[in-house]
Short mmCIF file of C-alpha atoms in Angstrom, two decimals:
data_model
loop_
_atom_site.label_atom_id
_atom_site.label_comp_id
_atom_site.label_asym_id
_atom_site.label_seq_id
_atom_site.Cartn_x
_atom_site.Cartn_y
_atom_site.Cartn_z
CA MET K 1 -35.97 157.45 87.57
CA ASN K 2 -39.30 156.39 88.84
CA SER K 3 -41.08 156.79 85.42
CA SER K 4 -38.25 154.61 83.78
CA ARG K 5 -38.83 151.87 86.34
CA GLN K 6 -42.55 151.84 85.68
CA ASN K 7 -42.14 151.59 82.03
CA ASP K 8 -39.60 148.87 82.02
CA THR K 9 -40.81 145.34 82.31
CA LEU K 10 -38.53 143.37 84.50
CA GLU K 11 -38.17 139.74 85.06
CA TYR K 12 -38.63 139.12 88.77
CA ASN K 13 -36.40 136.13 88.79
CA PHE K 14 -32.97 135.68 90.36
CA ASN K 15 -30.41 133.91 88.24
CA LEU K 16 -29.51 130.71 90.18
CA THR K 17 -26.01 130.58 88.91
CA THR K 18 -24.93 134.03 89.99
CA TYR K 19 -27.32 134.72 92.77
CA PHE K 20 -27.82 131.71 94.97
CA THR K 21 -24.21 130.94 95.21
CA LYS K 22 -23.74 134.05 97.39
CA PRO K 23 -23.98 133.72 101.17
CA GLN K 24 -27.57 133.52 102.44
CA SER K 25 -27.51 136.89 104.43
CA GLN K 26 -26.18 138.77 101.32
CA ARG K 27 -28.62 137.27 98.91
CA GLN K 28 -31.46 138.18 101.33
CA LYS K 29 -30.22 141.71 101.70
CA GLN K 30 -29.93 142.28 98.03
CA TYR K 31 -33.40 140.89 97.41
CA GLU K 32 -34.98 143.10 99.91
CA ALA K 33 -33.22 146.32 98.50
CA ILE K 34 -34.31 145.57 94.94
CA ARG K 35 -37.87 144.76 96.02
CA ALA K 36 -38.04 147.97 97.93
CA ILE K 37 -36.93 149.95 94.89
CA ILE K 38 -39.06 148.21 92.16
CA LEU K 39 -42.12 147.14 94.03
CA GLU K 40 -42.45 149.58 96.90
CA GLN K 41 -41.38 152.54 94.68
CA GLU K 42 -39.03 153.71 97.39
CA SER K 43 -36.22 156.24 96.61
CA ILE K 44 -32.66 154.87 95.98
CA LYS K 45 -31.16 157.07 98.54
CA ASN K 46 -33.46 155.83 101.31
CA VAL K 47 -32.95 152.32 100.30
CA ALA K 48 -29.09 152.74 100.19
CA LYS K 49 -29.37 154.29 103.74
CA ARG K 50 -31.56 151.65 105.21
CA PHE K 51 -29.64 148.61 103.81
CA GLN K 52 -26.21 150.30 104.18
CA TYR K 53 -25.44 150.26 100.42
CA LYS K 54 -23.76 152.82 98.26
CA VAL K 55 -26.07 154.42 95.67
CA SER K 56 -23.74 153.24 92.95
CA ALA K 57 -24.06 149.74 94.07
CA LEU K 58 -27.81 149.81 93.87
CA TYR K 59 -27.56 151.28 90.37
CA SER K 60 -25.38 148.28 89.48
CA LEU K 61 -28.04 145.75 90.87
CA LEU K 62 -30.79 147.48 88.94
CA ARG K 63 -28.64 147.34 85.73
CA ASP K 64 -28.12 143.55 86.18
CA VAL K 65 -31.86 143.11 86.71
CA LYS K 66 -32.54 144.90 83.42
CA LEU K 67 -29.88 142.98 81.52
CA GLY K 68 -31.38 139.73 82.87
CA LYS K 69 -28.35 138.81 84.76
CA ILE K 70 -30.40 138.57 87.94
CA LYS K 71 -33.82 136.94 87.91
CA LEU K 72 -36.01 137.64 90.80
CA PHE K 73 -38.23 134.49 90.37
CA PRO K 74 -36.19 131.82 88.78
CA THR K 75 -37.83 128.84 87.15
CA ILE K 76 -37.26 125.62 89.34
CA PRO K 77 -35.67 123.01 87.08
CA LYS K 78 -37.51 119.58 87.04
CA GLY K 79 -35.67 116.44 87.31
CA PRO K 80 -36.20 113.26 85.24
CA GLN K 81 -39.67 111.77 85.29
CA ARG K 82 -38.22 108.22 85.50
CA ARG K 83 -35.37 106.68 87.45
CA ARG K 84 -31.93 106.98 85.92
CA THR K 85 -31.21 103.23 86.77
CA ASN K 86 -31.19 101.10 83.70
CA GLU K 87 -34.43 99.15 83.11
CA THR K 88 -32.42 95.92 82.74
CA ILE K 89 -30.87 96.49 86.25
CA GLN K 90 -34.22 97.24 87.59
CA ASP K 91 -35.54 94.10 86.32
CA LYS K 92 -32.76 92.09 87.92
CA ILE K 93 -33.50 93.78 91.24
CA ILE K 94 -37.02 92.82 91.06
CA ASN K 95 -36.23 89.23 90.00
CA TYR K 96 -33.79 88.85 92.98
CA ARG K 97 -36.46 90.10 95.29
CA LYS K 98 -38.92 87.45 93.92
CA GLN K 99 -36.33 84.92 95.13
CA ASN K 100 -36.78 86.33 98.64
CA LEU K 101 -33.39 87.91 98.79
CA SER K 102 -32.91 91.09 101.07
CA THR K 103 -31.66 94.38 99.80
CA PRO K 104 -27.97 93.77 100.97
CA ASP K 105 -28.10 90.35 99.39
CA ILE K 106 -29.44 91.88 96.07
CA GLN K 107 -26.62 94.48 96.21
CA SER K 108 -24.09 91.63 96.77
CA CYS K 109 -25.38 89.76 93.83
CA LEU K 110 -25.28 92.63 91.51
CA SER K 111 -21.73 93.56 92.57
CA LYS K 112 -20.71 89.95 91.63
CA GLU K 113 -21.99 90.77 88.09
CA GLY K 114 -20.09 93.95 88.06
CA ILE K 115 -23.12 96.27 88.59
CA ASN K 116 -22.71 98.91 91.26
CA VAL K 117 -25.92 99.85 92.78
CA SER K 118 -26.43 101.29 96.26
CA ALA K 119 -28.71 99.50 98.73
CA ARG K 120 -30.91 102.74 98.97
CA THR K 121 -31.38 102.80 95.20
CA ALA K 122 -32.45 99.12 95.29
CA GLU K 123 -34.88 99.92 98.08
CA ARG K 124 -36.55 102.66 96.11
CA ILE K 125 -36.89 100.66 93.03
CA LEU K 126 -38.51 97.86 94.98
CA LYS K 127 -40.77 100.39 96.74
CA ASP K 128 -41.84 101.96 93.31
CA SER K 129 -42.55 98.33 92.15
CA GLY K 130 -44.83 97.72 95.08
CA PHE K 131 -42.62 95.39 97.26
CA ALA K 132 -42.82 95.81 100.86
CA ARG K 133 -39.86 95.35 103.23
CA LEU K 134 -39.03 91.81 104.21
CA LYS K 135 -39.78 90.59 107.64
CA ARG K 136 -37.08 89.60 109.89
CA ARG K 137 -36.02 86.04 109.17
CA THR K 138 -34.46 83.36 111.27
CA HIS K 139 -30.96 81.97 110.68
CA LYS K 140 -32.59 78.89 109.13
CA GLU K 141 -34.79 80.96 106.85
CA LEU K 142 -31.63 82.82 105.74
CA GLY K 143 -29.78 79.61 105.15
CA LYS K 144 -27.02 80.59 107.44
CA THR K 145 -25.66 79.48 110.84
CA HIS K 146 -25.02 81.82 113.84
CA LYS K 147 -21.35 82.12 112.60
CA ASN K 148 -22.76 83.42 109.25
CA GLN K 149 -21.78 80.06 107.53
CA ILE K 150 -24.05 78.87 104.58
CA ILE K 151 -26.20 75.81 105.75
CA SER K 152 -25.53 72.97 103.31
CA GLN K 153 -28.16 70.68 101.97
CA ARG K 154 -29.57 67.73 103.99
CA SER K 155 -27.55 64.58 103.36
CA GLU K 156 -29.54 61.89 101.39
CA ASN K 157 -28.63 58.62 99.83
CA LEU K 158 -28.00 58.60 96.12
CA ASP K 159 -29.56 56.07 93.78
CA PHE K 160 -26.72 55.66 91.29
CA SER K 161 -28.92 53.73 88.91
CA GLU K 162 -30.97 56.86 88.30
CA LEU K 163 -28.08 59.30 87.91
CA LYS K 164 -27.19 60.63 84.62
CA PRO K 165 -23.59 61.35 83.52
CA PHE K 166 -22.29 64.47 84.96
CA ASN K 167 -19.02 66.41 85.68
CA ILE K 168 -18.20 68.12 88.99
CA ASP K 169 -15.27 69.55 90.76
CA CYS K 170 -13.78 67.69 93.72
CA PRO K 171 -11.24 69.16 96.03
CA THR K 172 -9.60 65.86 96.67
CA ALA K 173 -10.15 63.55 93.84
CA GLY K 174 -7.48 60.99 94.96
CA ILE K 175 -9.90 59.42 97.36
CA PHE K 176 -11.74 57.60 94.61
CA PHE K 177 -8.55 55.55 93.98
CA PHE K 178 -9.34 53.82 97.22
CA ILE K 179 -12.63 52.51 96.07
CA PRO K 180 -11.40 49.30 94.52
CA TYR K 181 -9.52 48.40 97.70
CA ILE K 182 -12.60 49.17 99.78
CA LEU K 183 -14.68 46.81 97.59
CA GLU K 184 -12.02 44.12 97.63
CA SER K 185 -11.74 44.24 101.44
CA ASN K 186 -15.50 43.69 101.68
CA VAL K 187 -15.52 45.98 104.62
CA LEU K 188 -18.89 47.60 103.47
CA ASP K 189 -20.75 44.17 103.77
CA ILE K 190 -19.13 43.72 107.32
CA VAL K 191 -20.53 47.16 108.37
CA LYS K 192 -23.94 46.12 107.13
CA LYS K 193 -23.94 42.87 109.01
CA CYS K 194 -22.90 44.52 112.27
CA ASN K 195 -26.22 46.59 112.28
CA LEU K 196 -24.49 49.84 113.13
CA PRO K 197 -26.92 52.90 113.58
CA GLU K 198 -28.78 54.28 110.59
CA SER K 199 -31.05 57.14 109.96
CA SER K 200 -33.83 57.66 107.44
CA ASP K 201 -31.39 59.33 105.01
CA ILE K 202 -28.00 57.97 105.85
CA ASP K 203 -27.34 54.19 106.07
CA SER K 204 -24.51 52.69 108.05
CA ARG K 205 -22.32 52.11 105.03
CA SER K 206 -22.51 55.79 104.09
CA ALA K 207 -21.73 56.80 107.67
CA ALA K 208 -18.74 54.69 107.66
CA LEU K 209 -17.43 55.73 104.30
CA SER K 210 -17.80 59.41 105.46
CA MET K 211 -15.63 58.83 108.43
CA LEU K 212 -13.09 56.89 106.33
CA LEU K 213 -13.04 59.62 103.75
CA PHE K 214 -12.11 62.22 106.39
CA LYS K 215 -9.23 60.11 107.55
CA LEU K 216 -8.06 59.44 104.01
CA ILE K 217 -7.77 63.18 103.34
CA GLY K 218 -5.53 63.56 106.40
CA GLN K 219 -8.00 65.45 108.74
CA GLN K 220 -7.74 64.59 112.44
CA ARG K 221 -11.10 65.36 113.91
CA LEU K 222 -14.54 64.59 112.55
CA SER K 223 -15.80 67.95 113.90
CA HIS K 224 -13.91 69.67 111.22
CA ILE K 225 -16.10 68.24 108.48
CA GLY K 226 -17.96 71.46 108.22
CA ALA K 227 -15.24 72.55 105.81
CA TYR K 228 -16.24 69.76 103.47
CA ASP K 229 -20.01 69.27 103.82
CA GLN K 230 -20.89 71.30 100.70
CA GLU K 231 -18.77 69.44 98.31
CA PRO K 232 -20.95 67.02 96.16
CA GLY K 233 -17.77 65.38 94.77
CA LEU K 234 -17.01 64.19 98.35
CA GLY K 235 -20.49 63.15 99.08
CA ILE K 236 -20.59 60.92 96.10
CA PHE K 237 -17.76 59.02 97.59
CA ALA K 238 -19.95 58.07 100.50
CA GLY K 239 -23.02 57.57 98.30
CA LEU K 240 -24.62 60.78 99.45
CA ASN K 241 -25.46 64.12 97.83
CA VAL K 242 -23.22 65.96 100.33
CA LEU K 243 -21.42 64.79 103.50
CA PRO K 244 -23.19 64.59 106.88
CA LYS K 245 -23.00 67.52 109.24
CA ALA K 246 -20.43 67.83 112.02
CA THR K 247 -22.95 66.94 114.82
CA TYR K 248 -23.93 63.76 113.04
CA MET K 249 -20.26 62.69 112.48
CA SER K 250 -19.20 63.60 116.07
CA THR K 251 -22.02 61.81 117.88
CA TYR K 252 -22.13 58.65 115.58
CA SER K 253 -19.89 56.68 117.98
CA CYS K 254 -22.13 57.68 120.96
CA ARG K 255 -25.05 55.78 119.30
CA CYS K 256 -22.98 52.61 118.83
CA SER K 257 -22.73 50.15 121.61
CA GLU K 258 -19.55 48.48 122.68
CA ILE K 259 -20.73 45.05 121.48
CA GLN K 260 -21.33 46.42 118.02
CA LEU K 261 -17.98 47.97 117.74
CA MET K 262 -16.06 44.97 119.03
CA GLU K 263 -18.06 42.69 116.73
CA LEU K 264 -17.19 44.99 113.83
CA GLN K 265 -13.48 45.07 114.79
CA LYS K 266 -13.43 41.18 115.13
CA LYS K 267 -15.07 40.61 111.86
CA ALA K 268 -12.98 43.12 109.98
CA VAL K 269 -9.67 42.00 111.22
CA SER K 270 -10.55 38.31 110.61
CA SER K 271 -11.50 39.16 107.13
CA PHE K 272 -8.42 41.26 106.42
CA LYS K 273 -6.20 38.62 107.94
CA LYS K 274 -7.47 36.08 105.38
CA LYS K 275 -7.26 38.54 102.45
CA TYR K 276 -3.85 40.17 103.45
CA PRO K 277 -2.03 37.62 105.61
CA HIS K 278 1.35 39.40 105.05
CA PHE K 279 0.11 42.24 107.15
CA TYR K 280 -0.43 39.97 110.21
CA ASP K 281 2.58 37.79 110.24
CA GLY K 282 4.67 39.63 112.83
CA LYS K 283 6.06 37.66 115.84
CA PHE K 284 5.65 40.57 118.26
CA ILE K 285 2.65 42.64 119.16
CA ASN K 286 3.01 46.04 120.89
CA LEU K 287 0.45 47.04 123.43
CA ASP K 288 -0.02 50.56 124.61
CA PHE K 289 -2.55 52.81 126.62
CA HIS K 290 -3.21 56.20 124.96
CA SER K 291 -5.14 58.91 126.84
CA ILE K 292 -7.41 61.32 124.93
CA PRO K 293 -8.08 64.46 126.89
CA HIS K 294 -11.59 66.01 127.11
CA TYR K 295 -11.75 69.67 127.57
CA GLY K 296 -15.41 70.00 128.60
CA THR K 297 -16.08 72.06 131.70
CA GLU K 298 -18.52 69.62 133.12
CA SER K 299 -16.79 66.37 132.02
CA GLU K 300 -17.77 63.28 134.02
CA MET K 301 -14.72 61.44 132.83
CA GLN K 302 -11.91 60.09 135.03
CA LYS K 303 -8.71 61.94 135.39
CA LEU K 304 -5.84 60.28 133.49
CA TRP K 305 -2.15 60.86 132.81
CA CYS K 306 -1.93 62.39 129.37
CA GLY K 307 1.63 61.96 128.24
CA ALA K 308 1.25 64.42 125.32
CA LYS K 309 0.26 67.17 127.70
CA HIS K 310 2.63 65.98 130.60
CA GLN K 311 -0.29 66.41 133.10
CA ASN K 312 -3.40 64.83 134.51
CA LEU K 313 -6.47 65.59 132.63
CA LYS K 314 -10.11 64.31 132.40
CA GLY K 315 -10.37 62.11 129.30
CA ALA K 316 -10.89 58.69 127.71
CA ASN K 317 -8.37 55.95 128.23
CA THR K 318 -7.92 53.84 125.06
CA VAL K 319 -5.72 50.71 124.38
CA PHE K 320 -4.23 49.72 121.01
CA ALA K 321 -2.54 46.50 119.80
CA GLN K 322 -0.21 46.90 116.86
CA ASP K 323 1.72 44.44 114.79
CA SER K 324 5.36 45.44 115.36
CA GLN K 325 6.51 44.42 111.86
CA ASN K 326 3.82 46.12 109.67
CA ASN K 327 2.38 48.72 112.08
CA THR K 328 -1.08 47.14 111.52
CA ILE K 329 -3.64 47.92 114.26
CA LEU K 330 -4.98 44.58 115.50
CA TYR K 331 -7.19 45.77 118.36
CA SER K 332 -8.39 48.93 119.95
CA ARG K 333 -10.84 49.74 122.82
CA ALA K 334 -11.91 52.99 124.39
CA ASP K 335 -13.46 54.26 127.71
CA ILE K 336 -11.34 51.92 129.78
CA LEU K 337 -11.65 52.78 133.54
CA ARG K 338 -8.54 52.89 135.58
CA SER K 339 -9.84 50.02 137.72
CA GLU K 340 -9.91 47.86 134.45
CA GLU K 341 -6.55 48.78 132.99
CA ALA K 342 -4.62 45.78 134.46
CA GLU K 343 -7.25 43.31 133.03
CA GLU K 344 -7.10 44.66 129.52
CA ILE K 345 -4.25 42.39 128.45
CA LYS K 346 -6.39 39.34 129.24
CA LYS K 347 -9.20 40.86 127.19
CA PHE K 348 -6.87 41.28 124.17
CA ILE K 349 -5.57 37.71 124.49
CA ALA K 350 -9.14 36.33 124.49
CA TYR K 351 -9.97 38.48 121.47
CA TRP K 352 -6.86 37.45 119.49
CA LYS K 353 -7.41 33.80 120.07
CA ASP K 354 -10.96 34.18 118.77
CA VAL K 355 -9.61 35.88 115.59
CA LYS K 356 -6.49 33.70 114.97
CA GLY K 357 -7.20 30.50 116.85
CA ASP K 358 -4.01 30.56 118.91
CA MET K 359 -1.65 33.05 120.57
CA ASN K 360 2.02 32.42 119.64
CA GLU K 361 3.15 35.90 119.34
CA THR K 362 5.18 37.75 122.07
CA LEU K 363 3.37 40.66 123.75
CA VAL K 364 5.41 43.87 124.32
CA PHE K 365 4.34 46.49 126.72
CA ASP K 366 5.67 48.89 129.41
CA CYS K 367 5.58 48.39 133.23
CA LYS K 368 2.37 50.32 133.78
CA PHE K 369 0.33 48.33 131.45
CA THR K 370 -0.61 45.49 133.84
CA LYS K 371 0.15 44.09 137.39
CA TYR K 372 2.72 41.40 138.28
CA THR K 373 0.05 39.01 139.31
CA ILE K 374 -1.35 39.24 135.79
CA LEU K 375 2.03 38.43 134.41
CA ASP K 376 2.06 35.26 136.44
CA GLU K 377 -1.46 34.38 135.07
CA ILE K 378 -0.52 34.77 131.34
CA THR K 379 2.78 32.80 131.87
CA ASP K 380 0.62 29.92 133.10
CA ASP K 381 -1.27 30.20 129.95
CA HIS K 382 1.91 29.98 127.98
CA ILE K 383 1.69 33.52 126.75
CA LYS K 384 5.09 35.03 126.11
CA PHE K 385 5.84 38.69 126.94
CA ILE K 386 8.41 41.46 127.17
CA THR K 387 7.99 44.26 129.65
CA LEU K 388 9.79 46.53 132.06
CA ARG K 389 10.06 46.16 135.85
CA LYS K 390 9.03 49.15 138.01
CA ARG K 391 12.26 50.64 139.40
CA HIS K 392 12.93 51.82 142.94
CA ALA K 393 15.91 53.20 144.82
CA ARG K 394 17.02 49.87 146.27
CA LEU K 395 16.83 48.11 143.01
CA ILE K 396 18.78 50.63 141.12
CA GLU K 397 21.45 50.70 143.86
CA GLU K 398 21.89 46.85 143.73
CA ALA K 399 22.19 47.05 139.96
CA LEU K 400 24.89 49.77 140.15
CA ASN K 401 26.82 47.85 142.81
CA LEU K 402 27.24 44.88 140.62
CA PRO K 403 30.86 44.16 139.69
CA LYS K 404 32.20 45.49 136.40
CA LYS K 405 33.23 41.98 135.17
CA SER K 406 29.73 40.71 135.46
CA TRP K 407 28.41 43.23 132.77
CA LYS K 408 28.42 42.11 129.14
CA LYS K 409 28.73 44.48 126.03
CA ILE K 410 26.35 43.81 123.15
CA TYR K 411 25.65 45.62 120.00
CA LEU K 412 22.10 46.65 118.79
CA PRO K 413 21.81 46.99 115.20
CA ILE K 414 19.18 49.61 115.14
CA PRO K 415 19.53 52.42 112.40
CA LYS K 416 19.86 56.02 113.71
CA ARG K 417 20.30 54.80 117.25
CA LYS K 418 22.88 56.87 119.07
CA TYR K 419 23.86 54.33 121.83
CA LYS K 420 24.26 51.09 119.90
CA HIS K 421 26.82 49.54 122.29
CA VAL K 422 25.21 48.88 125.73
CA SER K 423 26.03 46.84 128.87
CA VAL K 424 23.69 44.15 130.00
CA TYR K 425 23.40 41.83 132.91
CA GLU K 426 20.97 38.89 133.01
CA GLN K 427 19.62 37.09 136.07
CA LYS K 428 16.43 35.12 137.22
CA VAL K 429 13.92 36.86 139.55
CA THR K 430 10.71 36.10 141.19
CA LEU K 431 8.37 39.13 141.31
CA LYS K 432 6.20 40.02 144.25
CA GLY K 433 3.04 37.95 144.35
CA CYS K 434 4.23 35.64 141.51
CA LYS K 435 4.97 31.92 141.60
CA ASN K 436 6.79 31.82 138.21
CA THR K 437 10.47 32.82 137.65
CA PHE K 438 11.31 35.36 135.01
CA ARG K 439 14.36 36.46 133.21
CA GLN K 440 15.50 39.94 134.17
CA ILE K 441 17.93 41.91 131.79
CA ILE K 442 19.47 44.97 133.50
CA VAL K 443 20.61 47.58 130.65
CA LYS K 444 22.97 50.42 131.29
CA ASP K 445 25.13 52.74 129.10
CA HIS K 446 22.12 53.19 126.92
CA GLY K 447 21.72 56.94 127.15
CA ARG K 448 19.69 57.03 130.41
CA SER K 449 20.67 58.10 133.83
CA THR K 450 19.44 54.91 135.55
CA PRO K 451 19.59 51.33 134.40
CA THR K 452 16.50 49.76 132.69
CA PHE K 453 15.19 46.42 133.99
CA VAL K 454 13.55 44.33 131.23
CA ILE K 455 11.33 41.27 132.36
CA ILE K 456 10.73 38.39 129.92
CA ASN K 457 9.27 34.84 130.28
CA ASP K 458 10.69 33.43 127.05
CA LYS K 459 13.70 31.32 127.91
CA ASP K 460 14.92 30.88 124.45
CA LEU K 461 14.97 34.54 122.92
CA HIS K 462 18.46 35.90 122.76
CA VAL K 463 19.21 39.05 124.75
CA GLU K 464 20.15 41.10 121.63
CA LYS K 465 16.75 40.31 120.11
CA VAL K 466 14.96 41.15 123.34
CA LEU K 467 16.51 44.63 123.55
CA GLU K 468 16.18 45.22 119.83
CA VAL K 469 12.43 44.49 119.99
CA TYR K 470 11.80 46.66 123.09
CA ALA K 471 14.17 49.38 121.68
CA LYS K 472 11.98 49.69 118.64
CA ARG K 473 8.75 49.71 120.79
CA TRP K 474 9.92 53.02 122.39
CA HIS K 475 9.23 54.61 119.07
CA VAL K 476 5.76 52.89 118.73
CA GLU K 477 3.97 55.32 121.00
CA ASN K 478 4.69 58.25 118.45
CA LYS K 479 3.32 56.00 115.64
CA LEU K 480 0.14 55.21 117.69
CA SER K 481 -0.38 58.93 118.14
CA GLU K 482 -0.14 59.61 114.50
CA LEU K 483 -2.59 56.84 113.76
CA ILE K 484 -4.99 58.13 116.21
#
């Protein structure tokens, strides 16, 4: 047995497919047993006893070694000398890195092209090509905000004389149908004459068009312009490469003085009245305050009653004047202090006289719009108005105690109104602190639990017309809210 083992040339290699798939302890045990027999010339019986093998099992192992089924020293297979990734893909990875893209960005770009390459593979390819890892970059260098949104280009004025014909997609192409009307109204020249704030890249006309565009597409807040500031098609409408950022749009009004805004409003309304007189020929003007809440934690604004929220909130108080026939806004002013609210009607009268030259329309407003003494003053100035009287318990009691025969039934021809037949009682009254006498129309059976007291200084206006005008005004507050 020993002589046969000496004469035979054995391959001291283990077959990887049949040997290394066995458990580690068993492979080691077999290797030690065969090595003791072949190399150390130890007898099979001693080896079987020491390693707890049967003699027949050792003979089977020796047989497999002779037949080449077990190789004691296997040749380690060598892998490919070059990376398996296609050279074209490697070139793309290198080109993306030359554009200063990070490994995740490169992987994302390749996936858009339908190429699946792991980030680790891209890192190894870049390392083999001599590229070091990119340094940590700021959000500005990455071109993204803290919310991982792409930072758009800087807004700049376009010189249309140097632009060549091009095609571009626009999410709301309908805005361009308004351009002829904007040019016809001459509003851009008015904006320029009012010297509104400008920057080195955005002039006042582009800023005004950007705000107008946002209203034309139906958006409510200028701070939401971030969803559109990467659309070149919308930027062209305002004469810019892209629309301004949300910060610029939201803070633009803070850079405008009240004098500039009132001058712009006066010139614009005067120009529109001459070009489109049919929008300003109403005989009644609705006046109303509208509170815009401010939700800042450290707001310095006054607390106001916000009807939409049914609570007192800090915010800005605004006033609007609207043509009752065409719903055209005639006048607006913001940041009105509570101490100045009662005088606002006199400011509007002075403004409208400057625009129109006279004041023959009837003003319609609610009981909280001004004071009784102001009503007396504007009556002396021959300004007509329709308003409500503040109710109190004694006034309501007196109205309900009026005899039934003194009430008059009238019909209000207002479409979709539920209570069209109401009861009225008219009398002359003198309000507290007033010298003039006013008409007071008490209305009941109109769908409210208590009577309504309408005050008017126009002696010739019929009762039916008075109630019809004020009934329509009750719906104006909703319209104002929509316009805002």
